[in-house]
Short mmCIF file of C-alpha atoms in Angstrom, two decimals:
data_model
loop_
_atom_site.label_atom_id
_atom_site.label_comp_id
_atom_site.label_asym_id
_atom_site.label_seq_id
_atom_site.Cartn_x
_atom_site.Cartn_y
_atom_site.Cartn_z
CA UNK A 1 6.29 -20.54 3.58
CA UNK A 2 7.91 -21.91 6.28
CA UNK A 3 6.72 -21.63 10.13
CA UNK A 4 8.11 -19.08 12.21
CA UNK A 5 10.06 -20.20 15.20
CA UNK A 6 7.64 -18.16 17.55
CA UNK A 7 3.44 -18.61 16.68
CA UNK A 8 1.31 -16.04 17.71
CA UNK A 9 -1.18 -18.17 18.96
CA UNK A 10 -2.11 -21.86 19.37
CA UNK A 11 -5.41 -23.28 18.40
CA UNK A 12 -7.08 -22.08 21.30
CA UNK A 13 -6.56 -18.75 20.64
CA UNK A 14 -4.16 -18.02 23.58
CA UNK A 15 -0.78 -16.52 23.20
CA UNK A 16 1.57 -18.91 22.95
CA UNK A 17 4.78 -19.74 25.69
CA UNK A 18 7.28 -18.15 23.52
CA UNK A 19 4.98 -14.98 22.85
CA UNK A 20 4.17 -14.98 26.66
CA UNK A 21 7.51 -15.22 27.47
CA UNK A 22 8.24 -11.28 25.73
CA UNK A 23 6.29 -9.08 28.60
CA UNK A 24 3.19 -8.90 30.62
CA UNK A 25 2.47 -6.27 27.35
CA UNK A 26 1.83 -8.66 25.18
CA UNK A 27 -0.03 -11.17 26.90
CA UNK A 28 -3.33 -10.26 24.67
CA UNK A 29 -1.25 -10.88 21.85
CA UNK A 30 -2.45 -7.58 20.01
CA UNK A 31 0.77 -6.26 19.49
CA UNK A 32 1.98 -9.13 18.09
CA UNK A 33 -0.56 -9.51 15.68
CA UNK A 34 -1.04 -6.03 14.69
CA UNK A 35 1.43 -4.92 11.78
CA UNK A 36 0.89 -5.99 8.44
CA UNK A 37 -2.09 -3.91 8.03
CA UNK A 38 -0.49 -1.10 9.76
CA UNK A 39 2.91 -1.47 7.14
CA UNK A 40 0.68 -2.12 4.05
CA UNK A 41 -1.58 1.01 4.46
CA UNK A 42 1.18 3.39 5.57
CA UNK A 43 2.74 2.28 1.93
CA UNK A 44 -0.68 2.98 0.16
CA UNK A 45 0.46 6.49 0.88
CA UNK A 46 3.19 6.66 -1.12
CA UNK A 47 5.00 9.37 -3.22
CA UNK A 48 2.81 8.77 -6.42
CA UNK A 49 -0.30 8.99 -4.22
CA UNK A 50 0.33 12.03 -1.95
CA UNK A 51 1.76 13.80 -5.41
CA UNK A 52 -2.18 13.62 -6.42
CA UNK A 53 -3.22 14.14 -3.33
CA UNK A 54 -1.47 17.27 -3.63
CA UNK A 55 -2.78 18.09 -7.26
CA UNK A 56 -6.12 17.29 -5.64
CA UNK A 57 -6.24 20.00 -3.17
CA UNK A 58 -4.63 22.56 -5.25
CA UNK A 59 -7.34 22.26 -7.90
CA UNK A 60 -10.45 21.24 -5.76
CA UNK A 61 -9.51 22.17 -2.46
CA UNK A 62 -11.86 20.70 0.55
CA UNK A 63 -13.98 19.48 -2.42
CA UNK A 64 -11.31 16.54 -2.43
CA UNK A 65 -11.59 15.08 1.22
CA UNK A 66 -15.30 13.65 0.75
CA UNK A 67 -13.72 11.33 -1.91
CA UNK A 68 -11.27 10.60 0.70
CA UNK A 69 -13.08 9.57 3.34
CA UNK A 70 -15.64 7.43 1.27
CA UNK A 71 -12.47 5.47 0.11
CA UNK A 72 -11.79 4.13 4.10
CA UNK A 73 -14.74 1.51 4.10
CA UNK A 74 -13.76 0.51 0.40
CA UNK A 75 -10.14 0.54 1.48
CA UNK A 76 -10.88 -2.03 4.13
CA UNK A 77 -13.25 -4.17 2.30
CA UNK A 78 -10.82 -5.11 -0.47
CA UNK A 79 -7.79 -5.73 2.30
CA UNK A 80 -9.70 -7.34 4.75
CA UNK A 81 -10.49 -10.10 2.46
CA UNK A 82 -6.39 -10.76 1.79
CA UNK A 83 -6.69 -11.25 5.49
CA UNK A 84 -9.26 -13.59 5.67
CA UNK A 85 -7.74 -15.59 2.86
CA UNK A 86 -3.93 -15.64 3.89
CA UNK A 87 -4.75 -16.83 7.87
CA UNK A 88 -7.53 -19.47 6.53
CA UNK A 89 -5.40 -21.13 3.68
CA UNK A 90 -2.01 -20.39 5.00
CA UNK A 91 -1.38 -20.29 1.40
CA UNK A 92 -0.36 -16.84 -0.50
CA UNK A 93 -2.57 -14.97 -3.26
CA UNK A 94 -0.35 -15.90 -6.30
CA UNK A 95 -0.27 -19.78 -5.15
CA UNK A 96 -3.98 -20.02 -4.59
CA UNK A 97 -4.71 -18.50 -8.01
CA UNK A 98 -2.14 -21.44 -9.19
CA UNK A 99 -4.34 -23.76 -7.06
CA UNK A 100 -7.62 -22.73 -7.89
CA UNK A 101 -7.49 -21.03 -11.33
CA UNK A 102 -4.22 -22.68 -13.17
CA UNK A 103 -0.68 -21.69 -13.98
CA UNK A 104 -2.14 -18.76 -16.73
CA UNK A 105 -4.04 -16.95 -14.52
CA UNK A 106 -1.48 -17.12 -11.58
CA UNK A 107 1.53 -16.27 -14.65
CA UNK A 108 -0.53 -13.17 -15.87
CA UNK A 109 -1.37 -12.02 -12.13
CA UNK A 110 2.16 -12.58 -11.08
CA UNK A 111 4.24 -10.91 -13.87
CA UNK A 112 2.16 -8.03 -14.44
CA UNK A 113 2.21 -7.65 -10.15
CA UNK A 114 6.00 -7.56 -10.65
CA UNK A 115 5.87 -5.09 -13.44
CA UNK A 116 3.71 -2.55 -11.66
CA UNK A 117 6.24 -3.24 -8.30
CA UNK A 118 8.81 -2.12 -10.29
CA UNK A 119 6.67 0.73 -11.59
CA UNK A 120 5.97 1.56 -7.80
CA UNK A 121 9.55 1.36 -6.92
CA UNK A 122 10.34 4.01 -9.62
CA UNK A 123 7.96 6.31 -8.40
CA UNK A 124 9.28 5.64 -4.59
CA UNK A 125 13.06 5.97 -5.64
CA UNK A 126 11.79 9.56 -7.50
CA UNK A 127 10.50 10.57 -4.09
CA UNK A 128 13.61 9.94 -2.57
CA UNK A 129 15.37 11.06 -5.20
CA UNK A 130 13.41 14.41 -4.68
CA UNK A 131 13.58 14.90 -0.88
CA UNK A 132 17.55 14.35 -1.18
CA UNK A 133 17.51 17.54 -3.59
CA UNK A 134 15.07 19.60 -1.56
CA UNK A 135 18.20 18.77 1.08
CA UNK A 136 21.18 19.35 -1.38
CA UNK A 137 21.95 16.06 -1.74
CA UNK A 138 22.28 14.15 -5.26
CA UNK A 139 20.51 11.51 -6.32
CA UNK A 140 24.06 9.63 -7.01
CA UNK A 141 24.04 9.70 -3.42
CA UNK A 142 20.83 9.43 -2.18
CA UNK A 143 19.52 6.32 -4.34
CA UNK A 144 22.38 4.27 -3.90
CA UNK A 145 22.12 5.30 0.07
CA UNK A 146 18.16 4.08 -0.02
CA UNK A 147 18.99 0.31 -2.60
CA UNK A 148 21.97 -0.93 0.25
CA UNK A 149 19.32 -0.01 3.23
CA UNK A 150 16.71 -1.22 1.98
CA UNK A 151 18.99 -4.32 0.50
CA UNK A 152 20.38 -5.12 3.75
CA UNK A 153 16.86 -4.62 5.63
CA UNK A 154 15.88 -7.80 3.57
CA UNK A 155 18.43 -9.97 4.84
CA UNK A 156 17.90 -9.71 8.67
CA UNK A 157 16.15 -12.98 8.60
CA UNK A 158 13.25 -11.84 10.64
CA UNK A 159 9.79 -11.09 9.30
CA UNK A 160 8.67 -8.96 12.17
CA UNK A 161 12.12 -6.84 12.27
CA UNK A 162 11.17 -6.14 8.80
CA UNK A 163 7.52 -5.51 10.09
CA UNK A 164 8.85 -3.10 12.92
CA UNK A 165 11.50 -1.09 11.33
CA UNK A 166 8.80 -0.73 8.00
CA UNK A 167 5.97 0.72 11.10
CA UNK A 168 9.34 2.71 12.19
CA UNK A 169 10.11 4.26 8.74
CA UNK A 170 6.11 5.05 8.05
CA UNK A 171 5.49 6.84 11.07
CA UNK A 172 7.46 9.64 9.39
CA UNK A 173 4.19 9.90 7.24
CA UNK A 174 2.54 11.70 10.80
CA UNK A 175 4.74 15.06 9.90
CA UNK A 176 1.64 15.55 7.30
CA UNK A 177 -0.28 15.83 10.41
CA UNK A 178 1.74 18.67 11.94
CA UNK A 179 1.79 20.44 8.24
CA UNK A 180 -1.78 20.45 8.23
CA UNK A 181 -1.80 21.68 11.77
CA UNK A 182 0.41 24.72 10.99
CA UNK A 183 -1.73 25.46 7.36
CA UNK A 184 -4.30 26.39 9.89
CA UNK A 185 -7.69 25.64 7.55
CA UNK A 186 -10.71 27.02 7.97
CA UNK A 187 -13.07 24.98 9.71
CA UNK A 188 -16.40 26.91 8.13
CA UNK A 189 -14.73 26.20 4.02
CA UNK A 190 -13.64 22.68 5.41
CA UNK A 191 -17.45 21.69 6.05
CA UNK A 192 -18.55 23.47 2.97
CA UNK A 193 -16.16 21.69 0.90
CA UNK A 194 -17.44 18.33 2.34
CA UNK A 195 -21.28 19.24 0.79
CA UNK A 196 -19.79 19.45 -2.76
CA UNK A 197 -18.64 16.57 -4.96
CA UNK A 198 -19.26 18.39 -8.76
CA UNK A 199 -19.08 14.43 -10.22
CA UNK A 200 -20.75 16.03 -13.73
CA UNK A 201 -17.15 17.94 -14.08
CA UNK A 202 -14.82 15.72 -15.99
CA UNK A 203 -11.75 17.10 -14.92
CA UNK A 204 -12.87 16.74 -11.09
CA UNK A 205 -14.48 12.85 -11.87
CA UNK A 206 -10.70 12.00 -13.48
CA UNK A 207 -9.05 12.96 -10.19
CA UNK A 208 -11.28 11.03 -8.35
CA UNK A 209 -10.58 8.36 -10.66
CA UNK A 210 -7.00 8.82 -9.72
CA UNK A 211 -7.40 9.32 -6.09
CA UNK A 212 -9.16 5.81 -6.23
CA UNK A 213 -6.21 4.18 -8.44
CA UNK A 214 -3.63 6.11 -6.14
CA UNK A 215 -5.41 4.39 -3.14
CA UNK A 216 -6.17 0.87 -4.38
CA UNK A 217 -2.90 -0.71 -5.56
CA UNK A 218 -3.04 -4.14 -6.78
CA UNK A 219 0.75 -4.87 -4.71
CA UNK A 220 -1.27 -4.48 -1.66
CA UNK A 221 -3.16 -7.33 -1.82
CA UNK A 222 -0.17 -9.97 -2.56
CA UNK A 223 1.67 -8.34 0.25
CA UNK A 224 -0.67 -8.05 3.14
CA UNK A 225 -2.08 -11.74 2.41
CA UNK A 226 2.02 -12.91 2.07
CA UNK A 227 2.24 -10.79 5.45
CA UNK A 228 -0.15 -12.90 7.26
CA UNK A 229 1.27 -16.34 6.06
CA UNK A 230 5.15 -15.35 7.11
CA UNK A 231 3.95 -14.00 10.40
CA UNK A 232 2.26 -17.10 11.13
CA UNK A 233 -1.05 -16.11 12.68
CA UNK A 234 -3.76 -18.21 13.05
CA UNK A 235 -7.83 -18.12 13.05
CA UNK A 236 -8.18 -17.13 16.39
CA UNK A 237 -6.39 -13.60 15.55
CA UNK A 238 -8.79 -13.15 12.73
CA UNK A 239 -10.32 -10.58 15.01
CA UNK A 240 -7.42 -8.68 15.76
CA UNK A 241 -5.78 -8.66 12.46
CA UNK A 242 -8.95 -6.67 11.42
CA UNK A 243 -8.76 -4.28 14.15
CA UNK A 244 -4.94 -4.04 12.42
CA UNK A 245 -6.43 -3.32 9.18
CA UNK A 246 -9.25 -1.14 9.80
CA UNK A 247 -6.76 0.90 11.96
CA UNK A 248 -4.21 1.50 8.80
CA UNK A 249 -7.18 1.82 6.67
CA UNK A 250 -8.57 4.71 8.81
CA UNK A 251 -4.79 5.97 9.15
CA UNK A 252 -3.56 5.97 5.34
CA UNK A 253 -6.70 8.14 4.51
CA UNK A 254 -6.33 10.56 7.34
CA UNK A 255 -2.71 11.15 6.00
CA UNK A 256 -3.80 11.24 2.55
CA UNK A 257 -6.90 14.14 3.44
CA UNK A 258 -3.79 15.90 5.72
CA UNK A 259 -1.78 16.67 2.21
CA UNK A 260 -5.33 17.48 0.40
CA UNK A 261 -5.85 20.08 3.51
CA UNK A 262 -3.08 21.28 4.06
CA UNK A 263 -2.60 22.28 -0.09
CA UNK A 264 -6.29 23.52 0.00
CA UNK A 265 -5.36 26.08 2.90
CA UNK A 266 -2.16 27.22 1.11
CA UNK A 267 -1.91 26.55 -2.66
CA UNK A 268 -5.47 25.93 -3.42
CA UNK A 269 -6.49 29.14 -1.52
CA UNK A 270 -4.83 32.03 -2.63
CA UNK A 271 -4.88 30.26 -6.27
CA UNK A 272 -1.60 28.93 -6.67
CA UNK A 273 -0.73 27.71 -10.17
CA UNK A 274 2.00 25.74 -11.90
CA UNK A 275 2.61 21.82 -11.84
CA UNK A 276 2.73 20.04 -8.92
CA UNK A 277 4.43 16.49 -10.23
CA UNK A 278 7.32 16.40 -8.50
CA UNK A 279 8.35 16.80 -4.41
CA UNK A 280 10.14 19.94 -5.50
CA UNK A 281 7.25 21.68 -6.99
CA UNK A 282 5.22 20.58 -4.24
CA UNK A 283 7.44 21.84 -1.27
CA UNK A 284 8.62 24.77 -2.98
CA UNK A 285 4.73 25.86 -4.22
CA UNK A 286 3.68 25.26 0.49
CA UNK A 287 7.21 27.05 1.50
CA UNK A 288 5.84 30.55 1.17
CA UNK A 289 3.09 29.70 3.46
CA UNK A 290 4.11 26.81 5.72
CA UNK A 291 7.82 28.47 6.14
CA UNK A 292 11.21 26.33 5.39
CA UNK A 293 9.93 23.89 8.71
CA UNK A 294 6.52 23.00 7.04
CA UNK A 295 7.01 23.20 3.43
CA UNK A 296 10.44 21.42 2.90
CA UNK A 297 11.64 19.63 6.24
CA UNK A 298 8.07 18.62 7.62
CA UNK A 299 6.62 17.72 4.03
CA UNK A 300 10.64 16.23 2.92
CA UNK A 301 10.45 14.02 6.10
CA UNK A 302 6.67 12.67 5.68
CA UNK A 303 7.40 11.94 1.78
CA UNK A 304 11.09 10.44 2.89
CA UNK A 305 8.98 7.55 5.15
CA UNK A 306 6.62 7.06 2.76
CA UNK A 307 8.90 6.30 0.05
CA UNK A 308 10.76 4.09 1.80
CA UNK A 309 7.86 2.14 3.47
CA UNK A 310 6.25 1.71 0.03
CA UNK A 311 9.31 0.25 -1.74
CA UNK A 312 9.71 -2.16 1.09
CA UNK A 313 6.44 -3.46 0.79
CA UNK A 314 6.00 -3.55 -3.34
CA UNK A 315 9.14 -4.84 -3.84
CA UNK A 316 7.98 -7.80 -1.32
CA UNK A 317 5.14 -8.59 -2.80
CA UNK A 318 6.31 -8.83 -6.03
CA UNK A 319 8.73 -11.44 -4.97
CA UNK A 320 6.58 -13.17 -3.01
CA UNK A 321 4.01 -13.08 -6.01
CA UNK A 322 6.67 -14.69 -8.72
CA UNK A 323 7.63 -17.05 -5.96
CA UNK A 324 4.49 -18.13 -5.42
CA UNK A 325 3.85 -19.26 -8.57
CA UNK A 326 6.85 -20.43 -9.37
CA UNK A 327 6.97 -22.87 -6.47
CA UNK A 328 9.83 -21.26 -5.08
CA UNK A 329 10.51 -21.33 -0.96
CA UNK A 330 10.10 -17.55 0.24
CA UNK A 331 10.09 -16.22 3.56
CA UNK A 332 11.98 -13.04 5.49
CA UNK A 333 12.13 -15.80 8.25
CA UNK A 334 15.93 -17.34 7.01
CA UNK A 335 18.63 -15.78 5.71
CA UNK A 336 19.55 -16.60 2.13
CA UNK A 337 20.51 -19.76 0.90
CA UNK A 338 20.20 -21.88 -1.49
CA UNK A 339 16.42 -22.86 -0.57
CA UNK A 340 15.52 -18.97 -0.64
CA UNK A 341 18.27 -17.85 -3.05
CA UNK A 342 15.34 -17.23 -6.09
CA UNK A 343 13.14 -15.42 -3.69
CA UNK A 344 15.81 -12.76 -2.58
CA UNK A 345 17.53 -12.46 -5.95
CA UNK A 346 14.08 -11.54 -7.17
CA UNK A 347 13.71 -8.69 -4.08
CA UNK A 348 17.05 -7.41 -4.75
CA UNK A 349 16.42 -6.94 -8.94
CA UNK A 350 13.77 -4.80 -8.27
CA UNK A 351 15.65 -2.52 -6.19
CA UNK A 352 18.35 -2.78 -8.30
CA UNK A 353 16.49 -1.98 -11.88
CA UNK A 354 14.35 0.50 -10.39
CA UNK A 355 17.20 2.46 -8.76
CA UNK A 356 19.10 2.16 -12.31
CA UNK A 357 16.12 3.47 -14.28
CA UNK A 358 15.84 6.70 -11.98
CA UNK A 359 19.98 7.14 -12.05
CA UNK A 360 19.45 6.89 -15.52
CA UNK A 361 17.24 9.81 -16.00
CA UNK A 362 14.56 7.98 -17.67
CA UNK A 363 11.40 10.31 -18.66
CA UNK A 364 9.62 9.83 -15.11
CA UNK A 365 6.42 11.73 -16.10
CA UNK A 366 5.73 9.19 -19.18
CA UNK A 367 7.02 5.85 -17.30
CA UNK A 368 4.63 6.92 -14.38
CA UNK A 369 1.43 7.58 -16.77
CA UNK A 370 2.24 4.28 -18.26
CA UNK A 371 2.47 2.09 -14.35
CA UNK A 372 -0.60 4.28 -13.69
CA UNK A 373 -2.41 2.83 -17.06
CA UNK A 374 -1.28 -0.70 -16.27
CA UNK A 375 -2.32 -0.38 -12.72
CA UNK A 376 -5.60 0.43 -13.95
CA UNK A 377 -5.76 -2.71 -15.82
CA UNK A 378 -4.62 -4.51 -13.27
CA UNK A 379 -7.14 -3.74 -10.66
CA UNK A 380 -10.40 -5.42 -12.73
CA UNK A 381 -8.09 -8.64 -12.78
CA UNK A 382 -6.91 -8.76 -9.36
CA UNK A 383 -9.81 -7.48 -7.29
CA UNK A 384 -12.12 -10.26 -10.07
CA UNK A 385 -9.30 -13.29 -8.60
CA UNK A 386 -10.05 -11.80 -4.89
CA UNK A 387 -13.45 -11.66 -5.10
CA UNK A 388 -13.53 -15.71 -6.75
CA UNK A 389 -11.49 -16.84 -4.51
CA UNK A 390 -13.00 -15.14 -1.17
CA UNK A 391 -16.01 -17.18 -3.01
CA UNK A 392 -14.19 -20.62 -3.86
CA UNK A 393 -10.63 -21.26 -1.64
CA UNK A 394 -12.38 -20.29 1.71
CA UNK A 395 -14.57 -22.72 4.15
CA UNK A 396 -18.04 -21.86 4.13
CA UNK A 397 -18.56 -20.45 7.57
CA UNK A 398 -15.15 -17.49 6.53
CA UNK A 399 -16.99 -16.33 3.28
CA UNK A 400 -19.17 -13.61 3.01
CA UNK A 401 -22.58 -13.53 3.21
CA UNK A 402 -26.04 -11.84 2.71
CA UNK A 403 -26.02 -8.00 2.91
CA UNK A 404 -22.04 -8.13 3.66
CA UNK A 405 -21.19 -9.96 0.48
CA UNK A 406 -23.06 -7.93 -1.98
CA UNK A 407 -21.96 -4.50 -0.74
CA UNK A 408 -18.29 -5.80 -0.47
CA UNK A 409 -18.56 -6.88 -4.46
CA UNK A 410 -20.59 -3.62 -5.47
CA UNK A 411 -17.53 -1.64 -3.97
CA UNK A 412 -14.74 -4.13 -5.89
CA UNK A 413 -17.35 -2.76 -8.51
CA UNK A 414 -16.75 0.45 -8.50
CA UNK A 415 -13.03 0.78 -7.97
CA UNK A 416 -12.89 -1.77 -11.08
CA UNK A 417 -15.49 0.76 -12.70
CA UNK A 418 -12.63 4.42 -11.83
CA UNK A 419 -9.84 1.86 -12.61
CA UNK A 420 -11.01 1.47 -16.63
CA UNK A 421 -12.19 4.94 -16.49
CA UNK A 422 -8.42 6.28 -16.08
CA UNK A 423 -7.45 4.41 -19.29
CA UNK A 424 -8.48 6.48 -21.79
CA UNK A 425 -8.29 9.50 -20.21
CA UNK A 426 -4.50 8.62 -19.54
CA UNK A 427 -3.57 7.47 -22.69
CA UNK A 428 -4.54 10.57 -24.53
CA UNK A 429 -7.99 9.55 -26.10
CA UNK A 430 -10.63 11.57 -24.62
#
């Protein structure tokens, strides 16, 4: 990737003169190091994830936050390692699995990353599909609105506009907070839903299965270590850019146990039935409780940003992932041309064919079982590459060690573990 015109810091881990020069603000360089962790996690909470979210408190109720809040440290483990990786090597995930493991490995990791971007686009172009209809508006309109923004927001030739205007765009997510707020749930059920975790009922371990699949998605690891390379920060914000990702890690969850809360208090309560698997079922099901404000603008608005955040980032990292292998020049820091040209014809087909398979009324509920099967496949092969090459690409003194190491691989473990669990259950054969 090519250097940005502005580092974040030099060597000695001071702000540099160009970074100093933006405001006495900055001058502990925190805000300009913070982001990528922020952008990555606020797009782990995307459409497909707060629909089970939703599912998840109507079913379980409070039974589903536990599950929730055990995923934070995992959450962080997993992301925190892209981290460490992308600021050490200043290399990308796909091109040091071409370094370190061959052109197979990095072909397999990098097309079946683009296929489950696209799959994540669908889902994200569904939920903005759906929050234009809660609004009256078609999806004729609406998709082709959401492809030419997010098109254009591509070719600004700035990875930290990008950056800002995805932190802009996910901050709509925080309208879960109010919704929860105004569902008004009771603190005494709240704590005794946190005591119970029935993992001996099937139906309860498969939606934590696919709380855990909705929370770990293998896009997130190409884009947050990408992240790190095109905004150019160095060792000596190592620190910092963990604060950044412990932060969204912390954040993403709290959003995710809002929507599990505030369906417990409502749905899950007064024993609301019917499928929730689309945002119209979903706002229409809280309406009756939450009002017109809570059920359709507040929950419309939060799903709106986090639709739009998530295709942003998916869509990036499966271009930077192809790229990567591929050997092709990618950064948000030029404008196209005929260095970049592969790199942002790749970004734009994604939009492009995932916008066309919504228009074209393709069976969503089958396509999404199907990203949510690969996904699941996916995971045991990515976090198994992460986990090698936290082991093999980095210096000795920025790997893991002793009691940090182990845990950190027991919890890859376990989400590898829920990941193949899904399978079956997904395709039909249990």
């Amino acid at each position: 990737m090519t250097e940005t015109t502005a580092p974040v810091a030099d060597a000695s881990g001071q702000p540099s003169k160009a970074a100093s020069r933006r405001g006495r603000w900055l001058r502990w360089g925190v805000l300009t190091v913070w982001g990528p962790g922020l952008v990555v996690m606020l797009a782990d909470t995307d459409a497909g994830s707060l629909i089970t979210a939703s599912q998840s408190g109507a079913q379980w109720g409070y039974r589903m936050v536990l599950p929730q809040l055990i995923l934070m440290p995992i959450l962080y483990v997993v992301q925190e390692m892209t981290v460490r990786l992308g600021i050490v090597t200043k290399k990308g995930h796909g091109a040091l699995i071409r370094e370190r493991f061959g052109r197979f490995w990095a072909w397999i990791s990098a097309f079946t990353l683009f296929a489950s971007a696209i799959g994540a686009l669908l889902t994200e172009f569904a939920g903005v599909a759906g929050v234009g209809e809660l609004f009256g508006v078609s999806r004729w309109v609406s998709i082709p609105v959401a492809t030419a923004a997010l098109l254009a927001l591509a070719l600004t030739g700035s990875y930290r506009r990008v950056e800002r205007i995805g932190l802009v765009i996910g901050s709509a997510e925080l309208a879960f907070l109010v919704a929860m707020l105004m569902a008004r749930p009771e603190p005494k059920a709240l704590v005794e839903g946190l005591k119970s975790m029935p993992l001996g009922n099937s139906s309860y371990l498969l939606l934590v299965a696919a709380n855990v699949g909705a929370v770990i998605m293998p896009w997130m690891v190409f884009y947050q270590q990408g992240a790190v390379v095109d905004k150019h920060l160095s060792v000596a914000t190592i620190r910092e850019a963990r604060h950044d990702t412990a932060a969204g890690a912390v954040l993403t969850q709290l959003i995710m146990i809002s929507v599990v809360v505030t369906v417990a208090s409502t749905i899950g309560a007064h024993g609301g039935q019917g499928a929730l698997n689309t945002v119209g079922d979903i706002a229409n099901a809280l309406t009756p409780y939450l009002g017109r404000v809570g059920g359709t603008v507040l929950f419309g608005l939060g799903m709106l940003g986090a639709a739009l955040v998530a295709a942003i980032v998916s869509s990036l990292a499966g271009a930077w992932g192809l790229s990567e292998v591929f050997g092709w020049k990618h950064t948000l820091n030029e404008r196209p041309n005929r260095a970049t040209a592969k790199f942002y014809i790749t970004y734009g087909l994604a939009h492009v064919i995932g916008a066309v398979l919504v228009l074209a009324s393709v069976d969503l509920v089958n396509l999404a079982v199907d990203v949510e099967v690969m996904n699941a496949l996916l995971l045991p092969i990515v976090l198994g590459l992460l986990l090698a090459l936290e082991a093999r690409a980095l210096p000795e003194e920025w790997r893991m060690r002793g009691p940090r190491k182990h845990i950190a691989r027991a919890l890859c473990l376990v989400v590898m573990g829920f990941g193949l669990y899904m399978v079956p259950q997904a395709l039909g054969w249990t």
